[in-house]
Amino acid sequence: IVIDPANADVVYVAAGGHLWGSNPDRGVFKTTDGGATWRKTLFVDEHTGATDIVIDPQNPRTLYATTYQRQRKSWGFNGGGPGSGIHKSVDAGVTWKKMTAGVPDGDKGRIGLDIFKGEGKSTIVYAIVEATGQGKSGLYRSLDGERWEQLSPQNPRPSYYSQIRVDPKDKNRVYELGSNRGFYVSDDGGKTFRD
């Protein structure tokens, strides 16, 4: 869930939908009346839900959301696919663009997001990405909101956690949830981590 910092009646929700079957209640939903009514603004397909969403605190028309193609059955589960990805909106969720520049290609699983807004225009978006292929999973960063670069292959327990947080006062302090004792922390912007 994210709330527009300029208008508390505008709220966005990343919804996974019903876990056990294909359904249309997946994606990003938006309300402009404080939750009285909702409309779907990002929908990939009936197999893919949304798992995370962040809003630029100084430009609330810019949002990033992640989608996760996942469905559980009694005999197993699909934990990724072509529906998973990172999406960006610059018009308050009216339209969305799937990010590709620097994002690992191929099927992806769960992806977590966080955003750092420093002084001036120093917005940094972080993503912890589960991806198929040797060395593709890990921590990614975008400095311009368009192109992504991999910083580290660190991604503990991706299908369970995929949570990343950046210190709101220090862009170099980054946390990842999912180790045996709780979480990992980085003091160099996500290049290296300690347990």
mmCIF file with all atom_site columns, C-alpha atoms in Angstrom:
data_model
loop_
_atom_site.group_PDB
_atom_site.id
_atom_site.type_symbol
_atom_site.label_atom_id
_atom_site.label_alt_id
_atom_site.label_comp_id
_atom_site.label_asym_id
_atom_site.label_entity_id
_atom_site.label_seq_id
_atom_site.pdbx_PDB_ins_code
_atom_site.Cartn_x
_atom_site.Cartn_y
_atom_site.Cartn_z
_atom_site.occupancy
_atom_site.B_iso_or_equiv
_atom_site.pdbx_formal_charge
_atom_site.auth_seq_id
_atom_site.auth_comp_id
_atom_site.auth_asym_id
_atom_site.auth_atom_id
_atom_site.pdbx_PDB_model_num
ATOM 1   C CA . ILE A 1 1   ? 0.000   0.000   0.000   1.00 0.00 ? 1   ILE A CA 1
ATOM 2   C CA . VAL A 1 2   ? 1.224   3.554   -0.714  1.00 0.00 ? 2   VAL A CA 1
ATOM 3   C CA . ILE A 1 3   ? -0.541  6.837   -0.012  1.00 0.00 ? 3   ILE A CA 1
ATOM 4   C CA . ASP A 1 4   ? -0.083  9.968   -2.091  1.00 0.00 ? 4   ASP A CA 1
ATOM 5   C CA . PRO A 1 5   ? 1.853   12.338  0.233   1.00 0.00 ? 5   PRO A CA 1
ATOM 6   C CA . ALA A 1 6   ? -0.084  15.319  -1.167  1.00 0.00 ? 6   ALA A CA 1
ATOM 7   C CA . ASN A 1 7   ? -3.573  13.791  -0.955  1.00 0.00 ? 7   ASN A CA 1
ATOM 8   C CA . ALA A 1 8   ? -4.481  11.113  1.598   1.00 0.00 ? 8   ALA A CA 1
ATOM 9   C CA . ASP A 1 9   ? -7.580  10.133  -0.420  1.00 0.00 ? 9   ASP A CA 1
ATOM 10  C CA . VAL A 1 10  ? -5.335  8.793   -3.210  1.00 0.00 ? 10  VAL A CA 1
ATOM 11  C CA . VAL A 1 11  ? -4.106  5.299   -2.323  1.00 0.00 ? 11  VAL A CA 1
ATOM 12  C CA . TYR A 1 12  ? -2.533  2.494   -4.361  1.00 0.00 ? 12  TYR A CA 1
ATOM 13  C CA . VAL A 1 13  ? -2.570  -1.206  -3.450  1.00 0.00 ? 13  VAL A CA 1
ATOM 14  C CA . ALA A 1 14  ? -0.442  -3.987  -4.934  1.00 0.00 ? 14  ALA A CA 1
ATOM 15  C CA . ALA A 1 15  ? -2.744  -7.019  -4.859  1.00 0.00 ? 15  ALA A CA 1
ATOM 16  C CA . GLY A 1 16  ? -1.647  -10.618 -5.310  1.00 0.00 ? 16  GLY A CA 1
ATOM 17  C CA . GLY A 1 17  ? -5.162  -11.911 -5.905  1.00 0.00 ? 17  GLY A CA 1
ATOM 18  C CA . HIS A 1 18  ? -6.451  -15.329 -4.933  1.00 0.00 ? 18  HIS A CA 1
ATOM 19  C CA . LEU A 1 19  ? -3.470  -17.652 -4.437  1.00 0.00 ? 19  LEU A CA 1
ATOM 20  C CA . TRP A 1 20  ? -5.153  -20.919 -5.421  1.00 0.00 ? 20  TRP A CA 1
ATOM 21  C CA . GLY A 1 21  ? -6.533  -20.086 -8.836  1.00 0.00 ? 21  GLY A CA 1
ATOM 22  C CA . SER A 1 22  ? -6.421  -17.777 -11.816 1.00 0.00 ? 22  SER A CA 1
ATOM 23  C CA . ASN A 1 23  ? -8.540  -14.688 -11.253 1.00 0.00 ? 23  ASN A CA 1
ATOM 24  C CA . PRO A 1 24  ? -8.935  -11.052 -12.292 1.00 0.00 ? 24  PRO A CA 1
ATOM 25  C CA . ASP A 1 25  ? -8.354  -9.625  -8.792  1.00 0.00 ? 25  ASP A CA 1
ATOM 26  C CA . ARG A 1 26  ? -4.624  -9.233  -9.371  1.00 0.00 ? 26  ARG A CA 1
ATOM 27  C CA . GLY A 1 27  ? -2.550  -6.131  -10.073 1.00 0.00 ? 27  GLY A CA 1
ATOM 28  C CA . VAL A 1 28  ? -2.432  -2.541  -8.842  1.00 0.00 ? 28  VAL A CA 1
ATOM 29  C CA . PHE A 1 29  ? -5.636  -0.882  -7.671  1.00 0.00 ? 29  PHE A CA 1
ATOM 30  C CA . LYS A 1 30  ? -6.187  2.843   -7.027  1.00 0.00 ? 30  LYS A CA 1
ATOM 31  C CA . THR A 1 31  ? -8.708  4.858   -5.053  1.00 0.00 ? 31  THR A CA 1
ATOM 32  C CA . THR A 1 32  ? -9.170  8.636   -5.256  1.00 0.00 ? 32  THR A CA 1
ATOM 33  C CA . ASP A 1 33  ? -11.944 8.820   -2.639  1.00 0.00 ? 33  ASP A CA 1
ATOM 34  C CA . GLY A 1 34  ? -10.228 7.388   0.432   1.00 0.00 ? 34  GLY A CA 1
ATOM 35  C CA . GLY A 1 35  ? -11.128 3.773   -0.310  1.00 0.00 ? 35  GLY A CA 1
ATOM 36  C CA . ALA A 1 36  ? -14.849 4.106   -1.043  1.00 0.00 ? 36  ALA A CA 1
ATOM 37  C CA . THR A 1 37  ? -14.280 2.938   -4.638  1.00 0.00 ? 37  THR A CA 1
ATOM 38  C CA . TRP A 1 38  ? -11.350 1.264   -6.398  1.00 0.00 ? 38  TRP A CA 1
ATOM 39  C CA . ARG A 1 39  ? -10.270 0.722   -9.988  1.00 0.00 ? 39  ARG A CA 1
ATOM 40  C CA . LYS A 1 40  ? -7.604  -1.546  -11.414 1.00 0.00 ? 40  LYS A CA 1
ATOM 41  C CA . THR A 1 41  ? -4.784  0.399   -13.077 1.00 0.00 ? 41  THR A CA 1
ATOM 42  C CA . LEU A 1 42  ? -2.159  -2.300  -13.737 1.00 0.00 ? 42  LEU A CA 1
ATOM 43  C CA . PHE A 1 43  ? -3.146  -5.781  -14.846 1.00 0.00 ? 43  PHE A CA 1
ATOM 44  C CA . VAL A 1 44  ? -0.815  -8.265  -16.554 1.00 0.00 ? 44  VAL A CA 1
ATOM 45  C CA . ASP A 1 45  ? -2.983  -11.379 -16.678 1.00 0.00 ? 45  ASP A CA 1
ATOM 46  C CA . GLU A 1 46  ? -5.117  -13.645 -14.477 1.00 0.00 ? 46  GLU A CA 1
ATOM 47  C CA . HIS A 1 47  ? -2.014  -15.576 -13.339 1.00 0.00 ? 47  HIS A CA 1
ATOM 48  C CA . THR A 1 48  ? 0.042   -12.533 -12.262 1.00 0.00 ? 48  THR A CA 1
ATOM 49  C CA . GLY A 1 49  ? -0.491  -10.360 -9.199  1.00 0.00 ? 49  GLY A CA 1
ATOM 50  C CA . ALA A 1 50  ? 1.320   -7.295  -7.894  1.00 0.00 ? 50  ALA A CA 1
ATOM 51  C CA . THR A 1 51  ? 3.577   -7.691  -4.864  1.00 0.00 ? 51  THR A CA 1
ATOM 52  C CA . ASP A 1 52  ? 5.146   -4.321  -4.159  1.00 0.00 ? 52  ASP A CA 1
ATOM 53  C CA . ILE A 1 53  ? 4.660   -0.647  -4.946  1.00 0.00 ? 53  ILE A CA 1
ATOM 54  C CA . VAL A 1 54  ? 6.574   2.556   -4.140  1.00 0.00 ? 54  VAL A CA 1
ATOM 55  C CA . ILE A 1 55  ? 5.797   6.196   -4.810  1.00 0.00 ? 55  ILE A CA 1
ATOM 56  C CA . ASP A 1 56  ? 8.210   9.058   -5.409  1.00 0.00 ? 56  ASP A CA 1
ATOM 57  C CA . PRO A 1 57  ? 7.624   11.255  -2.337  1.00 0.00 ? 57  PRO A CA 1
ATOM 58  C CA . GLN A 1 58  ? 8.439   14.480  -4.203  1.00 0.00 ? 58  GLN A CA 1
ATOM 59  C CA . ASN A 1 59  ? 6.667   13.543  -7.434  1.00 0.00 ? 59  ASN A CA 1
ATOM 60  C CA . PRO A 1 60  ? 3.664   11.382  -6.479  1.00 0.00 ? 60  PRO A CA 1
ATOM 61  C CA . ARG A 1 61  ? 2.701   10.939  -10.134 1.00 0.00 ? 61  ARG A CA 1
ATOM 62  C CA . THR A 1 62  ? 5.709   8.601   -10.446 1.00 0.00 ? 62  THR A CA 1
ATOM 63  C CA . LEU A 1 63  ? 5.243   5.074   -9.103  1.00 0.00 ? 63  LEU A CA 1
ATOM 64  C CA . TYR A 1 64  ? 7.051   1.755   -9.441  1.00 0.00 ? 64  TYR A CA 1
ATOM 65  C CA . ALA A 1 65  ? 5.283   -1.571  -8.988  1.00 0.00 ? 65  ALA A CA 1
ATOM 66  C CA . THR A 1 66  ? 6.336   -5.189  -9.234  1.00 0.00 ? 66  THR A CA 1
ATOM 67  C CA . THR A 1 67  ? 4.319   -8.076  -10.579 1.00 0.00 ? 67  THR A CA 1
ATOM 68  C CA . TYR A 1 68  ? 4.715   -11.739 -9.668  1.00 0.00 ? 68  TYR A CA 1
ATOM 69  C CA . GLN A 1 69  ? 3.372   -14.629 -11.736 1.00 0.00 ? 69  GLN A CA 1
ATOM 70  C CA . ARG A 1 70  ? 2.464   -17.105 -9.010  1.00 0.00 ? 70  ARG A CA 1
ATOM 71  C CA . GLN A 1 71  ? -0.181  -19.694 -8.333  1.00 0.00 ? 71  GLN A CA 1
ATOM 72  C CA . ARG A 1 72  ? -0.302  -22.513 -5.803  1.00 0.00 ? 72  ARG A CA 1
ATOM 73  C CA . LYS A 1 73  ? -1.907  -25.890 -6.376  1.00 0.00 ? 73  LYS A CA 1
ATOM 74  C CA . SER A 1 74  ? -2.255  -28.849 -4.013  1.00 0.00 ? 74  SER A CA 1
ATOM 75  C CA . TRP A 1 75  ? 0.569   -30.640 -5.881  1.00 0.00 ? 75  TRP A CA 1
ATOM 76  C CA . GLY A 1 76  ? 3.000   -27.688 -6.098  1.00 0.00 ? 76  GLY A CA 1
ATOM 77  C CA . PHE A 1 77  ? 3.224   -24.110 -7.253  1.00 0.00 ? 77  PHE A CA 1
ATOM 78  C CA . ASN A 1 78  ? 4.299   -21.882 -10.109 1.00 0.00 ? 78  ASN A CA 1
ATOM 79  C CA . GLY A 1 79  ? 6.692   -19.380 -8.542  1.00 0.00 ? 79  GLY A CA 1
ATOM 80  C CA . GLY A 1 80  ? 7.564   -17.198 -11.504 1.00 0.00 ? 80  GLY A CA 1
ATOM 81  C CA . GLY A 1 81  ? 7.201   -16.633 -15.201 1.00 0.00 ? 81  GLY A CA 1
ATOM 82  C CA . PRO A 1 82  ? 7.060   -14.012 -17.947 1.00 0.00 ? 82  PRO A CA 1
ATOM 83  C CA . GLY A 1 83  ? 4.376   -12.017 -16.080 1.00 0.00 ? 83  GLY A CA 1
ATOM 84  C CA . SER A 1 84  ? 6.817   -11.055 -13.321 1.00 0.00 ? 84  SER A CA 1
ATOM 85  C CA . GLY A 1 85  ? 8.525   -7.685  -13.732 1.00 0.00 ? 85  GLY A CA 1
ATOM 86  C CA . ILE A 1 86  ? 9.082   -4.074  -12.700 1.00 0.00 ? 86  ILE A CA 1
ATOM 87  C CA . HIS A 1 87  ? 6.651   -1.452  -14.001 1.00 0.00 ? 87  HIS A CA 1
ATOM 88  C CA . LYS A 1 88  ? 6.743   2.355   -13.916 1.00 0.00 ? 88  LYS A CA 1
ATOM 89  C CA . SER A 1 89  ? 3.994   4.965   -14.149 1.00 0.00 ? 89  SER A CA 1
ATOM 90  C CA . VAL A 1 90  ? 4.613   8.703   -14.603 1.00 0.00 ? 90  VAL A CA 1
ATOM 91  C CA . ASP A 1 91  ? 0.921   9.679   -14.761 1.00 0.00 ? 91  ASP A CA 1
ATOM 92  C CA . ALA A 1 92  ? -0.350  8.600   -11.317 1.00 0.00 ? 92  ALA A CA 1
ATOM 93  C CA . GLY A 1 93  ? -1.073  5.040   -12.379 1.00 0.00 ? 93  GLY A CA 1
ATOM 94  C CA . VAL A 1 94  ? -3.124  5.769   -15.499 1.00 0.00 ? 94  VAL A CA 1
ATOM 95  C CA . THR A 1 95  ? -0.586  3.959   -17.695 1.00 0.00 ? 95  THR A CA 1
ATOM 96  C CA . TRP A 1 96  ? 2.333   1.646   -16.873 1.00 0.00 ? 96  TRP A CA 1
ATOM 97  C CA . LYS A 1 97  ? 5.525   0.732   -18.724 1.00 0.00 ? 97  LYS A CA 1
ATOM 98  C CA . LYS A 1 98  ? 7.363   -2.545  -18.096 1.00 0.00 ? 98  LYS A CA 1
ATOM 99  C CA . MET A 1 99  ? 11.012  -1.819  -17.345 1.00 0.00 ? 99  MET A CA 1
ATOM 100 C CA . THR A 1 100 ? 13.549  -3.738  -19.442 1.00 0.00 ? 100 THR A CA 1
ATOM 101 C CA . ALA A 1 101 ? 16.827  -1.769  -19.584 1.00 0.00 ? 101 ALA A CA 1
ATOM 102 C CA . GLY A 1 102 ? 19.203  -3.609  -17.250 1.00 0.00 ? 102 GLY A CA 1
ATOM 103 C CA . VAL A 1 103 ? 16.451  -5.769  -15.731 1.00 0.00 ? 103 VAL A CA 1
ATOM 104 C CA . PRO A 1 104 ? 17.372  -9.447  -16.103 1.00 0.00 ? 104 PRO A CA 1
ATOM 105 C CA . ASP A 1 105 ? 15.753  -11.089 -19.104 1.00 0.00 ? 105 ASP A CA 1
ATOM 106 C CA . GLY A 1 106 ? 13.863  -14.359 -18.986 1.00 0.00 ? 106 GLY A CA 1
ATOM 107 C CA . ASP A 1 107 ? 11.419  -15.530 -16.342 1.00 0.00 ? 107 ASP A CA 1
ATOM 108 C CA . LYS A 1 108 ? 11.471  -13.753 -13.009 1.00 0.00 ? 108 LYS A CA 1
ATOM 109 C CA . GLY A 1 109 ? 9.952   -14.566 -9.635  1.00 0.00 ? 109 GLY A CA 1
ATOM 110 C CA . ARG A 1 110 ? 9.250   -12.292 -6.714  1.00 0.00 ? 110 ARG A CA 1
ATOM 111 C CA . ILE A 1 111 ? 10.643  -8.741  -6.744  1.00 0.00 ? 111 ILE A CA 1
ATOM 112 C CA . GLY A 1 112 ? 10.763  -6.263  -3.854  1.00 0.00 ? 112 GLY A CA 1
ATOM 113 C CA . LEU A 1 113 ? 11.184  -2.476  -4.119  1.00 0.00 ? 113 LEU A CA 1
ATOM 114 C CA . ASP A 1 114 ? 12.202  0.562   -2.138  1.00 0.00 ? 114 ASP A CA 1
ATOM 115 C CA . ILE A 1 115 ? 12.907  4.174   -3.060  1.00 0.00 ? 115 ILE A CA 1
ATOM 116 C CA . PHE A 1 116 ? 15.367  6.715   -1.665  1.00 0.00 ? 116 PHE A CA 1
ATOM 117 C CA . LYS A 1 117 ? 14.676  10.398  -2.089  1.00 0.00 ? 117 LYS A CA 1
ATOM 118 C CA . GLY A 1 118 ? 17.628  12.557  -1.171  1.00 0.00 ? 118 GLY A CA 1
ATOM 119 C CA . GLU A 1 119 ? 18.308  16.225  -1.677  1.00 0.00 ? 119 GLU A CA 1
ATOM 120 C CA . GLY A 1 120 ? 17.405  17.694  -5.051  1.00 0.00 ? 120 GLY A CA 1
ATOM 121 C CA . LYS A 1 121 ? 16.891  15.080  -7.765  1.00 0.00 ? 121 LYS A CA 1
ATOM 122 C CA . SER A 1 122 ? 18.799  12.176  -6.226  1.00 0.00 ? 122 SER A CA 1
ATOM 123 C CA . THR A 1 123 ? 16.014  9.592   -6.432  1.00 0.00 ? 123 THR A CA 1
ATOM 124 C CA . ILE A 1 124 ? 17.325  6.015   -6.293  1.00 0.00 ? 124 ILE A CA 1
ATOM 125 C CA . VAL A 1 125 ? 15.079  2.994   -6.782  1.00 0.00 ? 125 VAL A CA 1
ATOM 126 C CA . TYR A 1 126 ? 16.241  -0.370  -5.410  1.00 0.00 ? 126 TYR A CA 1
ATOM 127 C CA . ALA A 1 127 ? 14.872  -3.763  -6.468  1.00 0.00 ? 127 ALA A CA 1
ATOM 128 C CA . ILE A 1 128 ? 15.647  -7.214  -5.100  1.00 0.00 ? 128 ILE A CA 1
ATOM 129 C CA . VAL A 1 129 ? 15.011  -9.542  -8.027  1.00 0.00 ? 129 VAL A CA 1
ATOM 130 C CA . GLU A 1 130 ? 14.526  -13.303 -8.257  1.00 0.00 ? 130 GLU A CA 1
ATOM 131 C CA . ALA A 1 131 ? 15.493  -14.336 -11.796 1.00 0.00 ? 131 ALA A CA 1
ATOM 132 C CA . THR A 1 132 ? 16.278  -17.526 -13.667 1.00 0.00 ? 132 THR A CA 1
ATOM 133 C CA . GLY A 1 133 ? 19.812  -17.951 -14.952 1.00 0.00 ? 133 GLY A CA 1
ATOM 134 C CA . GLN A 1 134 ? 23.219  -17.984 -13.319 1.00 0.00 ? 134 GLN A CA 1
ATOM 135 C CA . GLY A 1 135 ? 24.017  -14.715 -11.517 1.00 0.00 ? 135 GLY A CA 1
ATOM 136 C CA . LYS A 1 136 ? 20.849  -12.881 -12.572 1.00 0.00 ? 136 LYS A CA 1
ATOM 137 C CA . SER A 1 137 ? 19.131  -12.779 -9.168  1.00 0.00 ? 137 SER A CA 1
ATOM 138 C CA . GLY A 1 138 ? 20.131  -10.128 -6.670  1.00 0.00 ? 138 GLY A CA 1
ATOM 139 C CA . LEU A 1 139 ? 20.040  -6.450  -5.853  1.00 0.00 ? 139 LEU A CA 1
ATOM 140 C CA . TYR A 1 140 ? 19.460  -3.939  -8.641  1.00 0.00 ? 140 TYR A CA 1
ATOM 141 C CA . ARG A 1 141 ? 19.439  -0.143  -8.610  1.00 0.00 ? 141 ARG A CA 1
ATOM 142 C CA . SER A 1 142 ? 18.185  2.603   -10.909 1.00 0.00 ? 142 SER A CA 1
ATOM 143 C CA . LEU A 1 143 ? 19.570  6.121   -10.644 1.00 0.00 ? 143 LEU A CA 1
ATOM 144 C CA . ASP A 1 144 ? 17.400  7.589   -13.398 1.00 0.00 ? 144 ASP A CA 1
ATOM 145 C CA . GLY A 1 145 ? 14.201  5.545   -13.057 1.00 0.00 ? 145 GLY A CA 1
ATOM 146 C CA . GLU A 1 146 ? 14.756  3.931   -16.458 1.00 0.00 ? 146 GLU A CA 1
ATOM 147 C CA . ARG A 1 147 ? 18.009  1.924   -16.554 1.00 0.00 ? 147 ARG A CA 1
ATOM 148 C CA . TRP A 1 148 ? 18.903  -0.703  -13.956 1.00 0.00 ? 148 TRP A CA 1
ATOM 149 C CA . GLU A 1 149 ? 22.256  -2.113  -12.850 1.00 0.00 ? 149 GLU A CA 1
ATOM 150 C CA . GLN A 1 150 ? 23.005  -5.143  -10.722 1.00 0.00 ? 150 GLN A CA 1
ATOM 151 C CA . LEU A 1 151 ? 24.918  -4.320  -7.548  1.00 0.00 ? 151 LEU A CA 1
ATOM 152 C CA . SER A 1 152 ? 25.047  -7.709  -5.840  1.00 0.00 ? 152 SER A CA 1
ATOM 153 C CA . PRO A 1 153 ? 23.857  -11.302 -6.325  1.00 0.00 ? 153 PRO A CA 1
ATOM 154 C CA . GLN A 1 154 ? 22.581  -11.227 -2.709  1.00 0.00 ? 154 GLN A CA 1
ATOM 155 C CA . ASN A 1 155 ? 18.938  -12.400 -2.512  1.00 0.00 ? 155 ASN A CA 1
ATOM 156 C CA . PRO A 1 156 ? 18.188  -14.528 0.579   1.00 0.00 ? 156 PRO A CA 1
ATOM 157 C CA . ARG A 1 157 ? 15.029  -16.695 0.521   1.00 0.00 ? 157 ARG A CA 1
ATOM 158 C CA . PRO A 1 158 ? 13.410  -14.858 -2.418  1.00 0.00 ? 158 PRO A CA 1
ATOM 159 C CA . SER A 1 159 ? 10.057  -16.612 -2.576  1.00 0.00 ? 159 SER A CA 1
ATOM 160 C CA . TYR A 1 160 ? 9.516   -16.000 1.146   1.00 0.00 ? 160 TYR A CA 1
ATOM 161 C CA . TYR A 1 161 ? 10.854  -12.493 1.665   1.00 0.00 ? 161 TYR A CA 1
ATOM 162 C CA . SER A 1 162 ? 12.158  -10.326 -1.195  1.00 0.00 ? 162 SER A CA 1
ATOM 163 C CA . GLN A 1 163 ? 12.004  -7.325  1.086   1.00 0.00 ? 163 GLN A CA 1
ATOM 164 C CA . ILE A 1 164 ? 14.457  -4.461  0.734   1.00 0.00 ? 164 ILE A CA 1
ATOM 165 C CA . ARG A 1 165 ? 14.618  -1.193  2.651   1.00 0.00 ? 165 ARG A CA 1
ATOM 166 C CA . VAL A 1 166 ? 16.937  1.775   2.292   1.00 0.00 ? 166 VAL A CA 1
ATOM 167 C CA . ASP A 1 167 ? 17.670  4.078   5.213   1.00 0.00 ? 167 ASP A CA 1
ATOM 168 C CA . PRO A 1 168 ? 15.694  7.290   4.534   1.00 0.00 ? 168 PRO A CA 1
ATOM 169 C CA . LYS A 1 169 ? 18.689  9.402   5.622   1.00 0.00 ? 169 LYS A CA 1
ATOM 170 C CA . ASP A 1 170 ? 21.550  7.338   4.170   1.00 0.00 ? 170 ASP A CA 1
ATOM 171 C CA . LYS A 1 171 ? 21.384  6.041   0.581   1.00 0.00 ? 171 LYS A CA 1
ATOM 172 C CA . ASN A 1 172 ? 24.309  3.711   1.282   1.00 0.00 ? 172 ASN A CA 1
ATOM 173 C CA . ARG A 1 173 ? 22.608  1.790   4.111   1.00 0.00 ? 173 ARG A CA 1
ATOM 174 C CA . VAL A 1 174 ? 20.434  -0.947  2.620   1.00 0.00 ? 174 VAL A CA 1
ATOM 175 C CA . TYR A 1 175 ? 18.680  -3.829  4.399   1.00 0.00 ? 175 TYR A CA 1
ATOM 176 C CA . GLU A 1 176 ? 17.515  -7.189  3.006   1.00 0.00 ? 176 GLU A CA 1
ATOM 177 C CA . LEU A 1 177 ? 15.212  -9.493  4.969   1.00 0.00 ? 177 LEU A CA 1
ATOM 178 C CA . GLY A 1 178 ? 15.706  -13.217 4.917   1.00 0.00 ? 178 GLY A CA 1
ATOM 179 C CA . SER A 1 179 ? 18.770  -14.549 6.690   1.00 0.00 ? 179 SER A CA 1
ATOM 180 C CA . ASN A 1 180 ? 18.669  -17.210 9.410   1.00 0.00 ? 180 ASN A CA 1
ATOM 181 C CA . ARG A 1 181 ? 19.130  -14.539 12.074  1.00 0.00 ? 181 ARG A CA 1
ATOM 182 C CA . GLY A 1 182 ? 16.893  -11.869 10.606  1.00 0.00 ? 182 GLY A CA 1
ATOM 183 C CA . PHE A 1 183 ? 18.394  -9.691  7.875   1.00 0.00 ? 183 PHE A CA 1
ATOM 184 C CA . TYR A 1 184 ? 21.440  -8.485  5.985   1.00 0.00 ? 184 TYR A CA 1
ATOM 185 C CA . VAL A 1 185 ? 22.762  -4.925  5.984   1.00 0.00 ? 185 VAL A CA 1
ATOM 186 C CA . SER A 1 186 ? 24.953  -3.031  3.531   1.00 0.00 ? 186 SER A CA 1
ATOM 187 C CA . ASP A 1 187 ? 26.845  0.204   4.152   1.00 0.00 ? 187 ASP A CA 1
ATOM 188 C CA . ASP A 1 188 ? 28.106  0.651   0.586   1.00 0.00 ? 188 ASP A CA 1
ATOM 189 C CA . GLY A 1 189 ? 24.816  1.041   -1.276  1.00 0.00 ? 189 GLY A CA 1
ATOM 190 C CA . GLY A 1 190 ? 24.159  -2.667  -1.693  1.00 0.00 ? 190 GLY A CA 1
ATOM 191 C CA . LYS A 1 191 ? 27.461  -3.848  -3.160  1.00 0.00 ? 191 LYS A CA 1
ATOM 192 C CA . THR A 1 192 ? 28.371  -5.958  -0.119  1.00 0.00 ? 192 THR A CA 1
ATOM 193 C CA . PHE A 1 193 ? 26.290  -7.229  2.834   1.00 0.00 ? 193 PHE A CA 1
ATOM 194 C CA . ARG A 1 194 ? 26.893  -8.576  6.300   1.00 0.00 ? 194 ARG A CA 1
ATOM 195 C CA . ASP A 1 195 ? 24.570  -10.872 8.257   1.00 0.00 ? 195 ASP A CA 1
#
